[in-house]
Amino acid sequence: MQYFKQHVSELILSSLKELSVPEIPETDDIRKMLEYPPSPENGDLAFPCFRFSKILRKSPAQIASDISQKLPESAYVEKTVAVGGYLNFYLSGSAFLDFTLKDILSNGESYGRSDEGTGKTVVLDYSSPNVAKPFHIGHLGTTVIGHSIKKMHEFFGYKCVGVNHLGDWGTQFGKLIVAYRKFGDEKTVIEKGIDELVRLYVLFHSEAEKDRSLEDLARKEFAKLENGDAENLKLWKWFIEISLAEYKKTYAQLGIEFDSYCGESFYYDKIPAVIERMREKNILKTDDGASIVDLSDYDMPPCLILKSDGTTLYPARDIAAAIYRKETYDFSKCIYVTDAGQSLHFRQWFKVITLMGYDFEKQLVHIPYGKVSIGGEKLATRTGNVILLKDLFKTAVDKVRDIMNEKNPDLPNKEQAAEAVGVGAIVFHYLSGGRIKNIDFTVEDALSFEGNTGPYAQYTYARTCSILEKAGKTAAEAVNAGKYVCSASEEFELIKQLSLFPDKVRSALDAYEPSMITRFIFDTATVFNRFYHNCSVLGAGDRDVINTRLMLTKATGIVLKSAFSLICMKAPEKI
Ligand code: ARG
């Protein structure tokens, strides 16, 4: 629709000039003013005329009708109708379809992309689980929202650096070291991997309830680690390796790769310089032995930098990381995706960046998302109220495999397809609602394949592939057919839907809202299925109509596949 919005804006501009309207807006502004009418009876684009009323001293309705009178002829506009202060444009079906279809087919997977981000780097800090704690449903949000936002930026030409800011430093390592030495052994950890680490971590807490001295011991072991104790460092590295190997399996299922796994520990040796600079700027205060930055002038509690025993705190590591990233990547934006519970933390240390005399606070963006609960209860590792991502994915894939075994037992690459659909179902479900909404997660909801779901969308994509495969040579020839024609309203609705894709990605990126993409996918699948049910493709008779319908099918596949890739959903051709 971008092209048509542009074209219609130019027509309007020319008409406004003819009418000698003072203070004529630029084409770009006119384009932004264009709206999509809520129902097709009101046309395909609507231009609101209210804002000219004052300057022209005429009613908006009169202005709409005047603009319409002076509008230049266009092959793409069938008619215009002035209603209630709007000038409604009805696009000419065939011209619009022919243009847009060729646009999609010739651009293929580049359709909708732009180069607005060329030369700019965006750092995205997401997923970032805490090592040795379970990788659970609470991390699904940051992982898939973060990745989706990264994909959207790449789509618009930004160079993106995905950083997994692993929680690989902190007192939990003291706890784990104590628990491992007291209750664990090497063989079991090697055999069971992260599950054993989680068991030890949980066990530490239940034991510490009975024996308070364990907490002290854990603090001491962590302090030893911070001071470079060789034994503890060795264990710490080993715990990270084991956890990372496990996380990477989950990332592979989602098709996610990170450019950097520099976790919190990476910034440990960069903190003294941060402290130094804070001292120079005179913003570091001592409070009860701890080092803090007072933020009362900004109506926020103090930002905690060092504990009284001198160990570093979470905000300190974030500050060091932001400075390092600015120096290393010279980002135009550094985005952090975490649950809304951390919003204050980010607001606090973003402000500290400015107080330290840096000028890039405005380039730091926190993208919060709603909390996840299970059965109305807060997630809690210690009580076991968590769903591990690997278990969730496994349940989903098992369910899909069962359905496939029953309905499509001879499917080639069944395992891969089951994996793509099972994982896709969960991702799509998670990204269906606005990101800031709290979610009460149930496996049943995530794995219900009715209605607006990932499997429905993937099934629609596979359908486009099978139609084209069946058409064989006819489809290949249709690619170069001279002209595509519009002979049914379903075709027009479908091409209109596909034409919205670039605009939808734009809005989704501006709002950092992947749910706009899932919504678009669902709408596209629905419009395509309506077209497919009402318009026979190969049996259409007329060669131009057959060609058009085949290519509409191909274009739908192209757009769906691109849209899937923006939300970490795979597009198997057969399911
Ligand atoms: N590891 C943290 C957690 O699990 C999230 C880290 C987010 N990124 C950051 N730079 N603080 O809560």
PDB file of C-alpha atoms and ligand atoms in Angstrom, residues 125 127-130 139 165-167 264 314 318 325 336-338 342 345-346, ligand 1:
ATOM      1  CA  ASP A 125      19.936  -7.257  24.855  1.00  0.00           C
ATOM      2  CA  SER A 127      16.760 -13.511  26.668  1.00  0.00           C
ATOM      3  CA  SER A 128      19.685 -13.292  29.139  1.00  0.00           C
ATOM      4  CA  PRO A 129      18.739 -16.077  31.548  1.00  0.00           C
ATOM      5  CA  ASN A 130      20.415 -16.440  34.897  1.00  0.00           C
ATOM      6  CA  HIS A 139      12.040 -16.161  29.793  1.00  0.00           C
ATOM      7  CA  HIS A 165      23.573 -10.642  28.736  1.00  0.00           C
ATOM      8  CA  LEU A 166      23.808 -13.904  30.635  1.00  0.00           C
ATOM      9  CA  GLY A 167      23.246 -13.691  34.353  1.00  0.00           C
ATOM     10  CA  GLU A 264      27.472  -9.962  33.438  1.00  0.00           C
ATOM     11  CA  TYR A 314      23.386  -5.648  38.949  1.00  0.00           C
ATOM     12  CA  ASP A 318      24.574  -2.768  33.359  1.00  0.00           C
ATOM     13  CA  ARG A 325      28.661  -1.384  23.990  1.00  0.00           C
ATOM     14  CA  TYR A 336      16.683  -4.060  26.580  1.00  0.00           C
ATOM     15  CA  VAL A 337      13.802  -6.485  26.715  1.00  0.00           C
ATOM     16  CA  THR A 338      12.786  -7.612  30.198  1.00  0.00           C
ATOM     17  CA  GLN A 342      12.613  -4.289  35.998  1.00  0.00           C
ATOM     18  CA  HIS A 345      16.005  -0.569  37.461  1.00  0.00           C
ATOM     19  CA  PHE A 346      16.407   0.630  33.870  1.00  0.00           C
TER      20      PHE A 346
HETATM   21  N1  ARG B   1      19.398 -11.865  33.749  1.00  0.00           N
HETATM   22  C1  ARG B   1      18.325 -10.961  33.989  1.00  0.00           C
HETATM   23  C2  ARG B   1      17.117 -11.711  34.516  1.00  0.00           C
HETATM   24  O1  ARG B   1      16.963 -12.901  34.261  1.00  0.00           O
HETATM   25  C3  ARG B   1      17.913 -10.189  32.772  1.00  0.00           C
HETATM   26  C4  ARG B   1      18.994  -9.339  32.165  1.00  0.00           C
HETATM   27  C5  ARG B   1      18.447  -8.252  31.307  1.00  0.00           C
HETATM   28  N2  ARG B   1      19.466  -7.446  30.693  1.00  0.00           N
HETATM   29  C6  ARG B   1      20.170  -6.516  31.325  1.00  0.00           C
HETATM   30  N3  ARG B   1      21.114  -5.904  30.667  1.00  0.00           N
HETATM   31  N4  ARG B   1      19.923  -6.173  32.582  1.00  0.00           N
HETATM   32  O2  ARG B   1      16.290 -11.094  35.163  1.00  0.00           O
END
